[in-house]
Amino acid sequence: MSRAEFPRPVDRRHLPAGPLHLEANEAERKALAERFGLVSIDRLVADVELTAEGGGIDADGRLQAAIVQSCAVTGEDLPADIDESLTLRFVADTDANYGEGDEIELDEDELDEIVFSGNVFDLGEAVAQTLALAVDPYATGPNADRVREEVGLDDEPAEGPLAAALSALKKG
């Protein structure tokens, strides 16, 4: 396993009988915020039920987080709450039906398949990656429209020779 900021290793041979509650401590949240380019992560919890299914392990649950990110326009701190369902499938590399370098086409139910080596997979890293995917990279705050207007990035049509050429291309 790589250096994970939120490591929660699970041995597929000894799955817990009930749901797992994962909660990132302050140091883990700080490291994840740095990794994902966030101002801060004030809360990160996940409740996950693991079930052995065929050759893999299904993980179903819920991820909840309170983050502060930068507004994409103004750079101001922008608090956001994240509440996402979590559906993942862990598959041992020996059970995966594709080889390294092979071109593959995934069905919809295979999109969240995570291949791991050996008997241990990192549920915390999967939760962290799910958080990263849930963050809106273009989130804007209440002052974004005003700042766009101030710097001339409003929705007015562009003028000039390049704008005319682009407009002609769009029409043609």
CSV table of C-alpha atoms in Angstrom, one decimal:
chain,number,residue,atom,x,y,z
A,1,MET,CA,0.0,0.0,0.0
A,2,SER,CA,1.1,3.5,-0.7
A,3,ARG,CA,1.4,6.4,1.7
A,4,ALA,CA,-2.2,7.0,2.4
A,5,GLU,CA,-3.3,10.0,4.5
A,6,PHE,CA,-6.4,8.1,5.8
A,7,PRO,CA,-5.4,4.5,6.0
A,8,ARG,CA,-8.0,2.0,7.0
A,9,PRO,CA,-6.8,-1.4,5.9
A,10,VAL,CA,-9.3,-4.3,5.8
A,11,ASP,CA,-8.3,-7.9,5.4
A,12,ARG,CA,-10.8,-9.6,3.0
A,13,ARG,CA,-10.4,-12.9,4.9
A,14,HIS,CA,-11.7,-11.3,8.1
A,15,LEU,CA,-14.5,-8.9,7.2
A,16,PRO,CA,-16.4,-7.3,10.1
A,17,ALA,CA,-19.9,-8.6,10.9
A,18,GLY,CA,-21.5,-5.1,11.0
A,19,PRO,CA,-21.0,-1.7,9.5
A,20,LEU,CA,-17.7,0.1,9.8
A,21,HIS,CA,-17.5,3.6,11.0
A,22,LEU,CA,-14.5,5.5,9.7
A,23,GLU,CA,-13.7,9.0,11.0
A,24,ALA,CA,-10.7,11.0,10.0
A,25,ASN,CA,-8.7,12.6,12.8
A,26,GLU,CA,-7.4,16.2,12.7
A,27,ALA,CA,-4.0,15.2,11.2
A,28,GLU,CA,-5.6,13.0,8.6
A,29,ARG,CA,-8.1,15.7,7.6
A,30,LYS,CA,-5.2,18.3,7.3
A,31,ALA,CA,-3.2,15.9,5.1
A,32,LEU,CA,-6.2,15.2,2.9
A,33,ALA,CA,-7.0,18.9,2.5
A,34,GLU,CA,-3.5,19.5,1.4
A,35,ARG,CA,-3.5,16.6,-1.1
A,36,PHE,CA,-6.9,17.7,-2.6
A,37,GLY,CA,-6.1,21.5,-2.6
A,38,LEU,CA,-8.8,22.3,-0.1
A,39,VAL,CA,-8.6,25.1,2.6
A,40,SER,CA,-9.6,22.5,5.2
A,41,ILE,CA,-11.6,19.4,5.9
A,42,ASP,CA,-13.5,20.0,9.2
A,43,ARG,CA,-15.3,16.6,9.2
A,44,LEU,CA,-14.9,13.4,7.3
A,45,VAL,CA,-16.9,10.3,8.3
A,46,ALA,CA,-18.1,7.2,6.4
A,47,ASP,CA,-20.3,4.4,7.5
A,48,VAL,CA,-19.7,1.3,5.3
A,49,GLU,CA,-21.1,-2.2,5.1
A,50,LEU,CA,-18.8,-4.8,3.5
A,51,THR,CA,-20.1,-7.9,1.9
A,52,ALA,CA,-18.2,-10.7,0.2
A,53,GLU,CA,-19.7,-11.2,-3.2
A,54,GLY,CA,-18.3,-13.5,-5.8
A,55,GLY,CA,-14.6,-12.9,-6.0
A,56,GLY,CA,-14.8,-9.4,-4.6
A,57,ILE,CA,-15.9,-7.3,-1.7
A,58,ASP,CA,-18.8,-4.9,-2.1
A,59,ALA,CA,-18.8,-1.7,0.0
A,60,ASP,CA,-22.0,0.2,0.4
A,61,GLY,CA,-22.6,3.2,2.7
A,62,ARG,CA,-22.5,6.9,3.1
A,63,LEU,CA,-19.8,9.5,3.2
A,64,GLN,CA,-20.3,12.8,4.9
A,65,ALA,CA,-17.9,15.7,5.1
A,66,ALA,CA,-17.7,19.4,5.9
A,67,ILE,CA,-15.0,21.1,3.8
A,68,VAL,CA,-13.8,24.6,3.1
A,69,GLN,CA,-12.6,25.2,-0.5
A,70,SER,CA,-11.6,28.3,-2.4
A,71,CYS,CA,-14.2,30.0,-4.6
A,72,ALA,CA,-13.2,29.3,-8.2
A,73,VAL,CA,-13.6,33.0,-9.1
A,74,THR,CA,-12.7,35.1,-6.0
A,75,GLY,CA,-10.5,32.7,-4.1
A,76,GLU,CA,-12.5,33.4,-0.9
A,77,ASP,CA,-13.2,30.6,1.5
A,78,LEU,CA,-16.3,28.7,0.6
A,79,PRO,CA,-17.7,26.2,3.1
A,80,ALA,CA,-19.5,23.1,1.7
A,81,ASP,CA,-21.2,20.1,3.1
A,82,ILE,CA,-20.9,16.8,1.2
A,83,ASP,CA,-23.3,13.9,1.7
A,84,GLU,CA,-22.7,11.1,-0.8
A,85,SER,CA,-23.8,7.5,-1.1
A,86,LEU,CA,-20.8,5.2,-1.4
A,87,THR,CA,-20.9,2.1,-3.6
A,88,LEU,CA,-17.5,0.5,-4.4
A,89,ARG,CA,-16.3,-3.0,-5.3
A,90,PHE,CA,-12.9,-4.2,-4.3
A,91,VAL,CA,-11.4,-7.0,-6.5
A,92,ALA,CA,-8.1,-8.8,-5.9
A,93,ASP,CA,-5.7,-8.4,-8.8
A,94,THR,CA,-5.8,-12.2,-9.2
A,95,ASP,CA,-9.6,-12.0,-9.6
A,96,ALA,CA,-9.7,-9.1,-12.0
A,97,ASN,CA,-10.7,-10.1,-15.5
A,98,TYR,CA,-8.2,-7.8,-17.3
A,99,GLY,CA,-4.5,-7.5,-17.4
A,100,GLU,CA,-2.2,-4.5,-17.2
A,101,GLY,CA,-2.0,-2.6,-20.4
A,102,ASP,CA,-5.1,-4.3,-21.8
A,103,GLU,CA,-7.7,-2.0,-23.3
A,104,ILE,CA,-11.0,-2.7,-21.4
A,105,GLU,CA,-14.6,-1.5,-21.6
A,106,LEU,CA,-16.4,-1.3,-18.3
A,107,ASP,CA,-20.1,-1.8,-17.7
A,108,GLU,CA,-21.9,0.7,-15.5
A,109,ASP,CA,-21.7,-1.7,-12.5
A,110,GLU,CA,-17.9,-2.0,-12.9
A,111,LEU,CA,-17.1,1.7,-12.8
A,112,ASP,CA,-16.3,1.8,-9.1
A,113,GLU,CA,-14.2,-1.3,-9.1
A,114,ILE,CA,-10.9,-1.0,-7.2
A,115,VAL,CA,-8.2,-3.6,-7.8
A,116,PHE,CA,-5.9,-4.5,-4.9
A,117,SER,CA,-3.0,-6.8,-4.3
A,118,GLY,CA,-2.8,-9.5,-1.7
A,119,ASN,CA,-5.6,-9.9,1.0
A,120,VAL,CA,-5.7,-6.3,2.3
A,121,PHE,CA,-7.4,-3.3,0.7
A,122,ASP,CA,-7.5,0.2,2.0
A,123,LEU,CA,-11.0,1.3,2.6
A,124,GLY,CA,-9.9,4.7,3.9
A,125,GLU,CA,-8.1,5.5,0.6
A,126,ALA,CA,-11.3,4.6,-1.3
A,127,VAL,CA,-13.3,6.9,1.0
A,128,ALA,CA,-10.7,9.7,0.5
A,129,GLN,CA,-10.9,9.3,-3.3
A,130,THR,CA,-14.7,9.4,-3.2
A,131,LEU,CA,-14.5,12.7,-1.3
A,132,ALA,CA,-12.2,14.1,-3.9
A,133,LEU,CA,-14.6,13.2,-6.6
A,134,ALA,CA,-17.5,14.8,-4.7
A,135,VAL,CA,-15.9,18.2,-4.4
A,136,ASP,CA,-17.1,20.7,-7.0
A,137,PRO,CA,-14.0,22.1,-8.6
A,138,TYR,CA,-15.8,25.1,-10.0
A,139,ALA,CA,-17.8,26.1,-6.9
A,140,THR,CA,-18.4,29.8,-6.6
A,141,GLY,CA,-19.4,32.0,-3.7
A,142,PRO,CA,-21.8,34.9,-3.3
A,143,ASN,CA,-19.3,37.5,-4.6
A,144,ALA,CA,-18.4,35.6,-7.8
A,145,ASP,CA,-20.9,37.5,-10.1
A,146,ARG,CA,-19.8,40.9,-8.9
A,147,VAL,CA,-16.1,40.0,-9.4
A,148,ARG,CA,-16.8,38.6,-12.9
A,149,GLU,CA,-18.4,41.9,-13.8
A,150,GLU,CA,-15.6,44.0,-12.3
A,151,VAL,CA,-13.0,42.2,-14.4
A,152,GLY,CA,-15.1,42.0,-17.6
A,153,LEU,CA,-15.9,38.3,-17.5
A,154,ASP,CA,-19.7,38.8,-17.7
A,155,ASP,CA,-21.8,37.0,-20.3
A,156,GLU,CA,-21.7,39.9,-22.8
A,157,PRO,CA,-20.8,38.8,-26.3
A,158,ALA,CA,-17.2,39.2,-27.2
A,159,GLU,CA,-16.1,41.9,-29.7
A,160,GLY,CA,-13.2,42.3,-32.1
A,161,PRO,CA,-11.8,40.5,-35.1
A,162,LEU,CA,-11.2,37.1,-33.3
A,163,ALA,CA,-14.7,37.1,-31.9
A,164,ALA,CA,-16.1,37.8,-35.4
A,165,ALA,CA,-14.1,35.0,-36.9
A,166,LEU,CA,-15.2,32.6,-34.2
A,167,SER,CA,-18.8,33.6,-34.7
A,168,ALA,CA,-18.5,33.0,-38.4
A,169,LEU,CA,-17.1,29.5,-37.8
A,170,LYS,CA,-20.0,28.7,-35.4
A,171,LYS,CA,-22.6,29.7,-38.0
A,172,GLY,CA,-20.9,27.8,-40.9
